[in-house]
Amino acid sequence: MVEPANTANIKPHPYPLLKDELDIVIPTIRNLDFLEMWRPFFQPYHLIIVQDGDPSKIIKVPEGFDYELYNRNDINRILGPKASCISFKDSACRCFGYMVSRKKYIFTIDDDCFVAQDPSGKPVNALEQHIKNILSPSTPHFFNTLYDPFREGADFVRGYPFSMREGVPTAVSHGLWLNIPDYDAPTQLVKPRERNTRYVDAVMTIPKGTLFPMCGMNLTFDRELIGPAMYFGLMGDGQPIGRYDDMWAGWCVKVICDHLGLGVKTGLPYIFHSKASNPFVNLKKEYKGIFWQEDIIPFFQNVSLPKDCTTVQKCYIELSKQVKAKLGEIDPYFNKLSDAMVTWIEAWDDLNPVGASGQVNGKV
Amino acid sequence: MVEPANTANIKPHPYPLLKDELDIVIPTIRNLDFLEMWRPFFQPYHLIIVQDGDPSKIIKVPEGFDYELYNRNDINRILGPKASCISFKDSACRCFGYMVSRKKYIFTIDDDCFVAQDPSGKPVNALEQHIKNILSPSTPHFFNTLYDPFREGADFVRGYPFSMREGVPTAVSHGLWLNIPDYDAPTQLVKPRERNTRYVDAVMTIPKGTLFPMCGMNLTFDRELIGPAMYFGLMGDGQPIGRYDDMWAGWCVKVICDHLGLGVKTGLPYIFHSKASNPFVNLKKEYKGIFWQEDIIPFFQNVSLPKDCTTVQKCYIELSKQVKAKLGEIDPYFNKLSDAMVTWIEAWDDLNPVGASGQVNGKV
């Protein structure tokens, strides 16, 4: 049996990153009571809340948190016609928060995620572990059998080439979930009672050339290194598909990280995921994606970006062209998505002009 | 603090594999007292002991074990001139045991490895876990963030393409080490007191296209699927290099598995590794390898096997040619190694004729 942790007696304490280095992005449609449990870990940081759905609804945020909140009216006002690239009635809207942040790092979490316990019963400070992951290098060019060689008590094993031990900068830290695993609708339907109780005490780099299913529930990334590729696509209202927002971002991010020599880590930290979403609703959202991903995955496995794509923006625009050329045949949706990818980059650059303070605009 | 387990009160019990399906191969130069601790787990199986060094020395095996023992005189007698491909005064000699086995599966373990404890204090039946790993499919074409989807309580996560969920046959199960980690001489010298105390409760597939440092200390493989590629090279007496025997096998095995559509898993089970070898002696053995691997790794990362290489033997002979052509420039040793690779395959085929009972001779 897995249970969330009790954090009532933990006081907010200093972090390896300062408030002006990291923002926490939370998409939501409801009062953010879940923040009470995260108070000791999140209160030292600034929150960017992206309110989805009805903008007239008032979202309550517990006292003591420093936050800014954007609803659909704000998004439309700030982006104008380019707001079309931000999904509505889908948590994909969270990527608007990535765009308006001015910090180097983003941590994003769903509002049904609570503090997990490690096997000793200690509450897991997910944010602290993400920061550790992202501040240490990745090793995408060769597999280390003892997992992340930069963790305390670990190192590179015999046979690991010395020239590769410097590693590469880490752009993404992908955390996992105890209790309700992140399953698709068919698996939810088949295994309604399955809970994830296995705490795997590992962080690892996903090797170069290997794609992975990136979940947006518990995720940290470096905006300066990869931000413009963290677009969560067109989902929800008016779109033929849902629940592929983070997957889409993950595929794009991974091929661009591989191209630019950046690393992606997965594993710790765990959050406690409280509630499975409705599998019937999910099936409706996923239905087309289940078919489409059979073509999308080979497409991304074979994407090749030209050498002159030296910034995330250039890579992403090139990717948008290839999406139109090669996935447009599957469904007209991909032409629309390709256009939205371009709009996203235009909007990103509008809000993040080159040379702006604290922002290197994705240049590597 | 990590300690080995107490197995005194465990009775040998049935396994998912029968005695006629698996052999345990142990290279050694001393009495096999370490088997006492493994008795409940190993006694149901047959042991192939490969005695290294002075063949006149008598190796004692604890009572009750079913075994055959080969010393250097036996190897020379059985292989004749082809015995030149089997290393002397190096644990690389263990691969002779792979050749003379008639079983489908091989488990190989070093004689300084004891039974580990899991975090609950339960003795780890390493063999049982290896068997579970190798009897379930691998998933080399896409990364599953919840690790081996075939383990109890786990599955494929959202976004894992359904067409890839059948997986591929698993050819290799690579186990890990608590207490003394498998470090190279420089790391041993720099971190003499480092012990591995982290029990990571995970098994995972090493993705296609990714090389890994395969350690021969705690390893299981399917002879029928990959046996002829499990050659541990020319090490020890008369050779310029040591401690790269398992690494060499691992690089060859991985590129051939990738080519033939077979899987390699790593992670559980742990053994308790009791004693670090002498780092000064190790440095002498590794010295050239530390330089050479900087060229060898890119070579293996770029190896391409032609389509008509449809058996392990054909792949291995092709690889031997590429070794001579591309690594021969580094040092004449690689020409000798290339020739030994061919001799190994000839000897393998002599001892394992096609159509022999219980043997499909590497055909896939």
XYZ file of C-alpha atoms in Angstrom:
728
model
C 0.000 0.000 0.000
C 1.373 3.371 -1.001
C 0.322 6.562 0.730
C 1.173 10.214 0.339
C 3.542 11.760 2.859
C 2.793 14.074 5.760
C 4.653 17.356 5.338
C 2.876 19.346 8.060
C 5.964 19.723 10.234
C 8.525 20.527 7.565
C 9.624 24.137 7.341
C 10.479 25.737 4.006
C 14.231 25.569 3.674
C 16.933 26.814 1.338
C 17.528 25.209 -2.052
C 20.362 24.846 -4.428
C 18.486 27.151 -6.788
C 17.249 30.639 -5.980
C 13.809 32.070 -6.586
C 15.052 34.077 -9.537
C 16.295 30.907 -11.242
C 13.173 28.702 -11.252
C 9.410 29.006 -11.764
C 6.765 26.409 -10.962
C 4.092 26.107 -13.674
C 0.711 24.622 -12.750
C -2.215 24.206 -15.159
C -5.545 23.957 -13.369
C -9.309 24.366 -13.424
C -9.831 24.342 -9.646
C -8.734 25.716 -6.296
C -5.152 24.816 -5.574
C -5.617 23.118 -2.213
C -3.000 20.575 -3.200
C -0.367 23.260 -2.636
C -0.835 22.979 1.148
C 1.032 19.717 1.136
C 3.802 21.111 -1.058
C 4.201 24.288 0.997
C 7.594 23.461 2.530
C 9.032 22.705 -0.899
C 7.257 25.178 -3.200
C 6.789 28.276 -1.064
C 10.352 29.539 -1.637
C 9.570 29.785 -5.391
C 7.307 31.742 -7.690
C 4.269 30.001 -9.199
C 2.855 30.565 -12.671
C -0.715 29.284 -12.667
C -2.369 28.729 -16.032
C -6.119 28.615 -15.496
C -7.879 26.461 -18.077
C -11.566 26.587 -19.053
C -14.027 29.279 -17.930
C -11.990 32.451 -17.272
C -14.674 33.932 -15.037
C -14.171 31.215 -12.455
C -12.132 32.269 -9.425
C -9.258 29.940 -8.552
C -8.215 30.064 -4.900
C -4.539 29.808 -4.041
C -3.546 29.081 -0.434
C -2.077 32.035 1.434
C 1.626 32.665 1.497
C 2.422 31.632 -2.061
C 3.906 34.094 -4.500
C 2.143 33.636 -7.848
C 0.840 35.088 -11.062
C -2.281 33.617 -12.672
C -3.240 33.667 -16.336
C -6.704 32.716 -17.618
C -7.839 32.435 -21.226
C -8.610 36.152 -21.445
C -5.043 36.916 -20.368
C -3.608 34.513 -22.923
C -5.703 36.051 -25.699
C -4.742 39.558 -24.611
C -1.016 38.814 -24.374
C -0.650 36.736 -27.531
C -3.367 38.269 -29.744
C -3.989 36.138 -32.853
C -1.031 33.944 -31.887
C -3.054 32.678 -28.910
C -4.395 30.132 -31.411
C -1.326 27.978 -30.699
C -2.285 27.568 -27.023
C -4.717 24.723 -26.346
C -8.009 25.363 -24.540
C -9.822 22.931 -22.229
C -6.721 20.773 -21.998
C -3.765 20.870 -19.639
C -1.617 21.432 -22.731
C -2.315 25.102 -21.992
C 0.463 24.869 -19.413
C 3.074 25.648 -22.042
C 1.849 29.245 -22.035
C 3.459 29.423 -18.600
C 6.790 28.323 -20.038
C 6.623 31.192 -22.495
C 5.895 33.980 -20.019
C 8.427 32.848 -17.428
C 11.661 34.806 -17.222
C 13.546 32.119 -15.282
C 16.182 29.652 -16.422
C 14.405 26.567 -15.057
C 10.790 25.421 -15.092
C 9.218 22.785 -12.863
C 5.713 21.766 -13.888
C 3.331 19.589 -11.898
C -0.315 18.538 -12.075
C -2.720 19.578 -9.346
C -3.617 15.970 -8.478
C -0.031 15.152 -7.513
C 0.925 14.949 -3.856
C 4.142 14.450 -1.935
C 5.377 10.843 -2.138
C 7.261 8.927 0.526
C 10.562 7.191 -0.053
C 10.893 3.594 1.251
C 12.026 4.898 4.643
C 8.839 6.967 4.928
C 10.582 10.279 4.349
C 8.631 12.844 2.271
C 10.172 13.218 -1.183
C 11.164 16.776 -2.025
C 10.543 16.306 -5.741
C 11.756 19.756 -6.691
C 15.086 19.317 -4.918
C 15.733 16.027 -6.753
C 14.819 17.572 -10.112
C 17.283 20.368 -9.432
C 20.006 17.835 -8.608
C 19.242 15.986 -11.817
C 19.323 19.029 -14.018
C 22.402 20.629 -12.448
C 24.521 17.510 -13.092
C 25.505 16.329 -16.572
C 23.821 13.623 -18.660
C 25.553 10.725 -20.380
C 23.609 9.960 -23.580
C 26.453 8.413 -25.598
C 27.119 5.257 -23.584
C 25.073 3.373 -20.995
C 26.255 3.348 -17.380
C 25.006 0.183 -15.686
C 25.112 1.775 -12.201
C 22.737 4.495 -13.449
C 23.504 8.207 -12.968
C 27.275 8.323 -12.371
C 26.953 11.805 -10.863
C 24.856 10.691 -7.892
C 26.479 10.325 -4.516
C 27.940 6.848 -4.039
C 27.955 6.108 -7.769
C 30.401 6.542 -10.615
C 31.213 5.341 -14.092
C 31.794 1.586 -14.184
C 34.743 -0.269 -15.685
C 34.672 -0.032 -19.461
C 33.061 3.407 -19.627
C 35.165 5.434 -22.098
C 37.030 8.191 -20.263
C 36.551 10.743 -23.031
C 32.776 10.531 -22.524
C 32.792 11.059 -18.757
C 32.444 14.813 -18.877
C 28.902 14.260 -20.107
C 26.651 16.864 -21.702
C 24.385 19.556 -20.201
C 21.081 18.202 -18.907
C 18.078 19.900 -20.490
C 15.235 17.798 -19.042
C 14.543 15.894 -15.815
C 11.537 13.573 -16.076
C 10.070 12.382 -12.770
C 7.812 9.396 -12.081
C 4.657 8.545 -10.158
C 3.774 6.289 -7.272
C 0.211 5.035 -6.760
C -1.629 5.747 -10.061
C 0.756 5.033 -12.931
C 0.543 7.062 -16.115
C -1.250 4.440 -18.223
C -3.172 4.899 -21.459
C -6.927 4.310 -21.579
C -6.751 0.677 -22.818
C -4.348 -0.263 -20.001
C -6.499 1.620 -17.464
C -9.507 -0.345 -18.675
C -7.692 -3.679 -18.500
C -5.940 -3.038 -15.170
C -8.246 -0.757 -13.189
C -6.712 -1.739 -9.869
C -3.019 -1.591 -10.716
C -1.036 0.748 -8.495
C 2.631 1.561 -8.772
C 4.226 0.657 -5.439
C 7.762 0.122 -6.699
C 10.133 2.875 -5.636
C 13.099 2.560 -7.984
C 15.992 4.511 -6.484
C 17.533 5.501 -9.805
C 18.075 8.388 -12.177
C 19.366 7.692 -15.649
C 20.075 9.335 -18.960
C 17.913 8.256 -21.879
C 20.465 7.287 -24.530
C 20.946 9.323 -27.671
C 18.753 8.050 -30.496
C 16.144 6.581 -28.144
C 12.673 8.096 -27.837
C 10.645 7.968 -24.622
C 7.102 8.764 -23.520
C 7.513 12.091 -21.708
C 4.804 12.737 -19.124
C 4.098 16.365 -18.220
C 2.840 15.576 -14.720
C 6.190 15.935 -12.909
C 8.771 17.522 -15.155
C 11.658 19.990 -15.007
C 13.549 21.584 -17.849
C 16.050 24.277 -18.667
C 14.222 27.024 -20.588
C 17.427 28.472 -21.921
C 18.589 25.168 -23.333
C 15.341 23.657 -24.628
C 12.377 25.949 -23.770
C 11.215 26.743 -27.318
C 10.804 23.004 -28.032
C 8.532 22.458 -25.004
C 5.380 23.107 -26.982
C 2.462 20.938 -25.874
C 0.690 21.052 -29.234
C -2.965 21.491 -30.154
C -5.211 19.456 -27.885
C -8.626 19.703 -26.281
C -11.316 22.099 -27.487
C -11.796 21.925 -31.257
C -9.032 19.370 -31.774
C -9.419 15.700 -32.741
C -7.053 14.470 -30.042
C -6.068 14.814 -26.387
C -3.582 13.340 -23.911
C -0.763 13.467 -26.465
C 0.351 16.989 -25.539
C 3.291 15.938 -23.372
C 4.103 13.041 -25.712
C 4.349 15.422 -28.638
C 6.611 17.741 -26.654
C 8.723 14.745 -25.567
C 9.290 13.472 -29.084
C 10.251 16.942 -30.362
C 12.420 17.691 -27.326
C 14.292 14.405 -27.546
C 15.245 14.636 -31.212
C 16.333 18.251 -30.717
C 18.335 17.396 -27.575
C 20.021 14.576 -29.501
C 20.824 16.949 -32.337
C 22.157 19.738 -30.096
C 24.087 17.457 -27.751
C 21.837 17.903 -24.702
C 20.752 15.283 -22.184
C 17.423 13.983 -20.884
C 17.200 12.197 -17.529
C 14.379 10.079 -16.135
C 13.689 8.313 -12.843
C 13.621 10.050 -9.455
C 11.816 12.047 -8.135
C 8.472 10.350 -7.532
C 5.283 12.227 -6.792
C 2.158 10.566 -5.373
C -0.452 10.592 -8.142
C -3.806 10.595 -6.412
C -6.529 9.918 -8.916
C -6.805 8.065 -12.187
C -8.639 10.048 -14.831
C -11.746 8.472 -16.367
C -10.617 5.754 -18.800
C -13.711 6.124 -21.004
C -13.146 9.854 -21.408
C -9.466 9.156 -21.955
C -10.176 6.580 -24.641
C -12.203 9.136 -26.561
C -9.316 11.624 -26.346
C -6.632 9.080 -27.172
C -8.478 7.145 -29.844
C -6.870 8.748 -32.880
C -3.513 9.100 -31.187
C -3.334 5.351 -30.652
C -3.427 4.898 -34.422
C -1.404 7.954 -35.334
C 1.482 7.231 -32.991
C 2.261 4.107 -35.013
C 3.337 6.462 -37.809
C 4.533 9.351 -35.638
C 7.102 7.257 -33.725
C 8.886 5.980 -36.857
C 8.776 9.549 -38.195
C 10.575 10.904 -35.115
C 12.947 7.907 -35.033
C 14.068 8.847 -38.527
C 14.071 12.637 -38.272
C 17.338 14.162 -39.351
C 18.058 17.824 -38.640
C 20.557 19.655 -40.854
C 23.805 20.934 -39.368
C 22.858 24.576 -39.740
C 20.055 24.078 -37.211
C 22.165 25.415 -34.353
C 19.437 26.864 -32.121
C 16.319 25.275 -30.645
C 14.189 27.664 -32.700
C 15.840 26.673 -35.969
C 15.481 22.999 -35.115
C 11.831 23.453 -34.236
C 10.953 25.347 -37.420
C 12.727 22.661 -39.457
C 10.786 19.997 -37.549
C 7.506 21.806 -38.286
C 8.285 21.590 -42.015
C 9.012 17.874 -41.820
C 5.805 17.337 -39.807
C 3.790 18.970 -42.572
C 5.617 17.095 -45.334
C 5.529 13.650 -43.770
C 2.688 13.531 -41.229
C 0.299 15.737 -43.203
C -0.607 12.659 -45.243
C -2.008 10.938 -42.154
C -4.528 13.638 -41.317
C -5.061 17.356 -42.032
C -4.641 17.852 -38.279
C -0.879 17.648 -38.730
C -0.878 20.548 -41.188
C -2.674 22.616 -38.569
C -0.242 21.408 -35.895
C 2.715 22.277 -38.103
C 1.393 25.820 -38.526
C 0.812 26.067 -34.777
C 4.429 25.024 -34.164
C 5.553 27.997 -36.229
C 3.130 30.319 -34.427
C 4.421 29.040 -31.089
C 7.998 29.934 -32.004
C 6.921 33.392 -33.223
C 5.065 33.982 -29.973
C 8.007 32.662 -27.948
C 10.387 35.035 -29.683
C 7.975 37.961 -29.217
C 7.915 37.356 -25.467
C 11.579 36.355 -25.203
C 13.522 38.759 -27.400
C 17.177 37.909 -27.890
C 19.344 39.697 -25.377
C 16.530 40.172 -22.871
C 17.669 39.984 -19.289
C 18.254 36.480 -17.922
C 17.508 34.918 -21.276
C 19.829 33.484 -23.889
C 16.884 32.529 -26.078
C 17.694 28.908 -26.631
C 21.123 29.519 -28.070
C 23.564 26.725 -27.369
C 26.559 -0.873 5.452
C 25.948 -3.743 3.056
C 26.447 -7.339 4.086
C 26.046 -10.660 2.369
C 22.980 -12.731 3.205
C 22.669 -15.814 5.371
C 21.334 -18.717 3.326
C 22.014 -21.513 5.835
C 18.355 -22.337 6.403
C 17.107 -22.187 2.842
C 16.396 -25.530 1.189
C 17.026 -26.032 -2.524
C 13.704 -25.553 -4.248
C 12.223 -25.914 -7.712
C 12.895 -23.365 -10.438
C 11.198 -22.150 -13.539
C 14.018 -23.791 -15.508
C 15.053 -27.424 -15.334
C 18.542 -28.806 -14.919
C 18.664 -29.809 -18.562
C 17.995 -26.229 -19.623
C 20.721 -24.284 -17.780
C 24.407 -24.652 -16.835
C 26.352 -22.550 -14.353
C 29.846 -21.656 -15.587
C 32.507 -20.692 -13.022
C 36.102 -19.766 -13.856
C 38.454 -20.254 -10.905
C 41.957 -20.843 -9.574
C 40.963 -21.934 -6.065
C 38.714 -24.125 -3.978
C 35.069 -23.284 -4.502
C 34.074 -22.653 -0.894
C 31.904 -19.775 -2.055
C 29.436 -22.364 -3.357
C 28.357 -23.214 0.196
C 26.450 -19.973 0.389
C 24.860 -20.499 -3.011
C 23.865 -24.112 -2.287
C 20.086 -23.565 -2.047
C 20.078 -21.784 -5.386
C 22.774 -23.573 -7.421
C 22.550 -27.183 -6.259
C 19.591 -27.997 -8.524
C 21.798 -27.219 -11.555
C 24.900 -28.575 -13.242
C 28.176 -26.646 -12.865
C 30.871 -26.279 -15.504
C 34.071 -25.264 -13.728
C 36.881 -23.855 -15.864
C 40.106 -24.115 -13.893
C 42.587 -21.419 -14.838
C 46.367 -21.484 -14.270
C 48.353 -24.526 -13.099
C 46.409 -27.619 -14.231
C 48.105 -29.835 -11.640
C 46.463 -27.966 -8.797
C 43.472 -29.726 -7.253
C 40.332 -27.561 -6.964
C 37.957 -28.677 -4.219
C 34.230 -28.451 -4.837
C 31.847 -28.726 -1.862
C 29.960 -32.028 -1.639
C 26.572 -32.414 -3.248
C 27.165 -30.343 -6.357
C 26.922 -31.915 -9.792
C 29.823 -30.638 -11.877
C 32.382 -31.185 -14.602
C 35.784 -29.481 -14.343
C 38.102 -28.546 -17.192
C 41.721 -27.478 -16.681
C 44.146 -26.234 -19.299
C 45.169 -29.767 -20.256
C 41.530 -30.617 -20.952
C 41.061 -27.478 -23.047
C 44.172 -28.283 -25.109
C 43.070 -31.900 -25.536
C 39.522 -31.051 -26.586
C 40.289 -28.127 -28.891
C 43.742 -29.126 -30.193
C 45.394 -26.215 -32.030
C 42.178 -24.232 -31.750
C 42.796 -23.984 -27.986
C 44.846 -20.913 -28.902
C 41.631 -18.872 -28.874
C 41.041 -19.588 -25.164
C 42.831 -17.198 -22.789
C 45.185 -18.517 -20.094
C 45.787 -16.952 -16.667
C 42.718 -14.775 -17.072
C 39.084 -15.375 -16.211
C 38.358 -14.898 -19.915
C 38.927 -18.676 -20.043
C 35.359 -19.007 -18.816
C 34.033 -18.843 -22.359
C 35.374 -22.364 -22.921
C 32.576 -23.437 -20.583
C 30.004 -21.776 -22.841
C 31.310 -23.819 -25.736
C 31.170 -27.248 -24.090
C 27.758 -26.745 -22.499
C 24.823 -28.493 -24.125
C 22.178 -26.378 -22.427
C 20.042 -23.540 -23.761
C 20.947 -21.077 -20.988
C 24.218 -20.184 -19.258
C 24.618 -18.404 -15.941
C 28.184 -17.339 -15.167
C 29.445 -15.968 -11.864
C 32.794 -15.120 -10.278
C 34.008 -17.039 -7.240
C 34.246 -13.897 -5.102
C 30.526 -13.180 -5.438
C 28.202 -13.982 -2.561
C 24.463 -13.873 -2.007
C 23.193 -10.290 -1.638
C 20.307 -9.115 0.516
C 17.409 -7.100 -0.788
C 16.358 -4.015 1.240
C 14.054 -6.169 3.385
C 16.999 -8.426 4.296
C 15.843 -11.331 2.141
C 18.605 -13.287 0.371
C 18.564 -12.557 -3.360
C 18.203 -15.647 -5.510
C 20.199 -14.170 -8.376
C 19.660 -17.127 -10.665
C 15.891 -17.012 -10.312
C 15.815 -13.302 -11.214
C 18.068 -13.875 -14.238
C 15.722 -16.595 -15.411
C 12.726 -14.265 -15.032
C 14.583 -11.599 -17.011
C 15.564 -13.886 -19.835
C 12.216 -15.680 -20.149
C 10.338 -12.399 -20.651
C 10.714 -10.196 -23.734
C 12.916 -7.120 -24.119
C 11.832 -3.743 -25.472
C 14.819 -2.203 -27.285
C 12.908 0.015 -29.716
C 11.327 2.503 -27.320
C 12.082 3.447 -23.717
C 9.570 2.514 -21.005
C 9.858 4.972 -18.130
C 8.498 2.455 -15.581
C 11.323 0.063 -16.515
C 10.653 -3.590 -17.458
C 6.966 -3.632 -18.457
C 6.875 -7.407 -18.009
C 7.571 -7.320 -14.276
C 4.727 -7.853 -11.860
C 2.985 -4.575 -11.019
C 4.383 -2.798 -14.070
C 3.282 -2.237 -17.648
C 3.845 -0.039 -20.649
C 3.119 3.612 -19.887
C 0.885 6.003 -21.829
C 2.461 6.837 -25.178
C 4.226 3.499 -25.653
C 3.367 2.405 -29.211
C 1.111 -0.652 -29.145
C 2.796 -2.311 -32.105
C 6.039 -2.500 -30.121
C 4.571 -4.085 -26.984
C 5.162 -7.658 -28.038
C 8.869 -6.993 -27.575
C 11.718 -9.178 -28.826
C 13.373 -12.308 -27.390
C 15.818 -11.587 -24.576
C 19.305 -12.933 -25.260
C 21.214 -11.503 -22.280
C 20.469 -10.665 -18.636
C 23.185 -8.541 -17.016
C 23.161 -8.450 -13.212
C 24.772 -5.915 -10.874
C 26.865 -5.826 -7.687
C 26.397 -4.558 -4.177
C 29.390 -3.719 -1.972
C 32.405 -3.568 -4.341
C 31.319 -1.915 -7.587
C 32.883 -2.935 -10.871
C 35.208 0.049 -11.252
C 38.275 0.438 -13.458
C 41.732 0.819 -11.900
C 41.825 4.654 -12.021
C 38.462 4.889 -10.240
C 39.551 2.235 -7.719
C 42.663 4.288 -7.016
C 40.730 7.527 -6.624
C 37.842 6.076 -4.597
C 39.326 3.177 -2.619
C 36.549 3.235 -0.029
C 33.509 3.568 -2.276
C 30.966 0.805 -1.783
C 27.756 0.327 -3.687
C 24.922 0.332 -1.134
C 22.145 1.419 -3.478
C 19.722 -1.386 -4.275
C 17.900 -0.237 -7.406
C 14.773 -2.355 -7.801
C 14.723 -2.266 -11.589
C 15.327 -4.311 -14.698
C 15.473 -2.558 -18.039
C 16.211 -3.140 -21.683
C 19.282 -1.413 -23.063
C 17.929 0.435 -26.105
C 18.845 -0.584 -29.627
C 21.884 1.291 -30.876
C 23.270 1.886 -27.370
C 26.438 0.141 -26.181
C 27.016 -0.778 -22.532
C 29.883 -2.065 -20.392
C 29.003 -5.741 -19.930
C 30.512 -7.253 -16.795
C 31.029 -11.023 -16.767
C 30.746 -11.348 -12.985
C 27.001 -12.000 -12.829
C 25.615 -12.739 -16.262
C 23.051 -14.961 -17.968
C 22.526 -15.561 -21.657
C 20.711 -17.746 -24.124
C 23.323 -19.934 -25.872
C 20.979 -20.741 -28.708
C 20.278 -17.111 -29.453
C 23.670 -15.492 -28.880
C 26.189 -18.101 -27.617
C 28.709 -17.915 -30.501
C 29.129 -14.161 -29.881
C 29.994 -14.643 -26.185
C 33.695 -14.888 -26.874
C 35.818 -13.306 -24.129
C 38.770 -12.586 -26.418
C 42.515 -12.925 -25.897
C 43.544 -11.754 -22.449
C 46.076 -12.641 -19.770
C 49.173 -14.751 -20.440
C 51.083 -13.527 -23.507
C 48.585 -10.765 -24.310
C 49.079 -7.010 -23.966
C 45.762 -6.475 -22.178
C 43.466 -7.801 -19.466
C 40.100 -6.938 -17.862
C 38.549 -6.166 -21.226
C 37.365 -9.736 -21.864
C 33.765 -9.177 -20.842
C 33.762 -5.682 -22.348
C 34.833 -7.119 -25.700
C 32.127 -9.763 -25.512
C 29.584 -7.108 -24.541
C 30.346 -4.829 -27.476
C 30.182 -7.723 -29.958
C 27.049 -9.184 -28.374
C 25.226 -5.871 -28.356
C 25.801 -4.988 -32.004
C 24.820 -8.526 -33.036
C 21.703 -8.493 -30.836
C 20.721 -5.140 -32.364
C 21.256 -6.545 -35.847
C 19.327 -9.770 -35.213
C 16.484 -8.162 -33.259
C 17.374 -9.593 -29.844
C 17.225 -7.885 -26.459
C 19.698 -7.213 -23.648
C 18.480 -6.471 -20.120
C 20.383 -5.018 -17.178
C 19.614 -4.310 -13.525
C 18.471 -6.950 -11.036
C 19.727 -9.338 -9.742
C 22.435 -8.087 -7.427
C 25.193 -10.281 -6.055
C 27.404 -9.283 -3.107
C 30.875 -8.677 -4.515
C 33.281 -9.373 -1.688
C 36.714 -8.174 -2.615
C 38.137 -5.476 -4.854
C 40.987 -6.726 -7.006
C 44.332 -4.942 -6.671
C 44.097 -1.585 -8.444
C 47.828 -1.505 -9.262
C 47.698 -4.916 -10.912
C 44.493 -3.853 -12.643
C 46.035 -0.670 -13.971
C 48.804 -2.680 -15.588
C 46.237 -4.953 -17.237
C 43.930 -2.116 -18.281
C 46.567 0.374 -19.336
C 46.383 -0.195 -23.078
C 42.661 -0.805 -23.016
C 42.051 2.633 -21.548
C 43.579 4.139 -24.678
C 42.269 1.607 -27.145
C 38.660 1.797 -26.029
C 38.555 5.417 -27.196
C 38.809 4.024 -30.742
C 37.043 0.724 -30.145
C 33.804 2.319 -28.893
C 33.315 4.551 -31.969
C 34.146 1.504 -34.107
C 31.384 -0.559 -32.515
C 28.987 2.414 -32.517
C 29.384 2.585 -36.279
C 29.514 -1.123 -37.148
C 27.025 -2.091 -39.802
C 26.312 -5.752 -40.511
C 24.992 -6.720 -43.947
C 21.522 -8.160 -44.329
C 22.767 -11.603 -45.303
C 24.302 -12.020 -41.837
C 21.332 -13.987 -40.563
C 23.052 -16.153 -37.940
C 25.229 -15.249 -34.978
C 28.153 -17.068 -36.624
C 27.849 -15.108 -39.849
C 27.612 -11.844 -37.907
C 30.642 -12.759 -35.837
C 32.816 -13.688 -38.816
C 31.828 -10.443 -40.526
C 32.702 -8.555 -37.331
C 36.113 -10.265 -37.200
C 36.827 -8.946 -40.697
C 35.867 -5.403 -39.747
C 37.995 -5.657 -36.591
C 41.019 -6.555 -38.688
C 40.319 -3.857 -41.267
C 39.574 -1.009 -38.891
C 41.175 -1.799 -35.511
C 44.289 -3.485 -36.934
C 45.737 -0.028 -37.469
C 45.697 0.671 -33.731
C 47.848 -2.291 -32.777
C 48.836 -5.665 -34.291
C 47.010 -7.217 -31.307
C 43.713 -6.666 -33.113
C 44.859 -8.719 -36.088
C 45.603 -11.561 -33.678
C 42.263 -11.032 -31.960
C 40.465 -11.048 -35.300
C 42.049 -14.399 -36.164
C 41.128 -15.744 -32.726
C 37.513 -14.705 -33.309
C 37.459 -16.897 -36.405
C 39.136 -19.786 -34.560
C 36.548 -19.439 -31.770
C 33.683 -19.807 -34.247
C 35.356 -22.829 -35.858
C 35.828 -24.444 -32.451
C 32.255 -23.572 -31.464
C 30.894 -25.210 -34.613
C 33.112 -28.300 -34.077
C 31.655 -28.773 -30.597
C 28.132 -27.690 -31.518
C 27.341 -29.267 -34.895
C 24.105 -28.103 -36.486
C 21.244 -30.439 -35.661
C 22.902 -31.772 -32.498
C 20.446 -32.566 -29.749
C 19.157 -29.597 -27.786
C 21.075 -27.205 -29.968
C 19.911 -24.961 -32.763
C 23.387 -23.539 -33.213
C 22.611 -19.870 -33.009
C 20.103 -19.837 -35.835
C 17.446 -17.176 -35.395
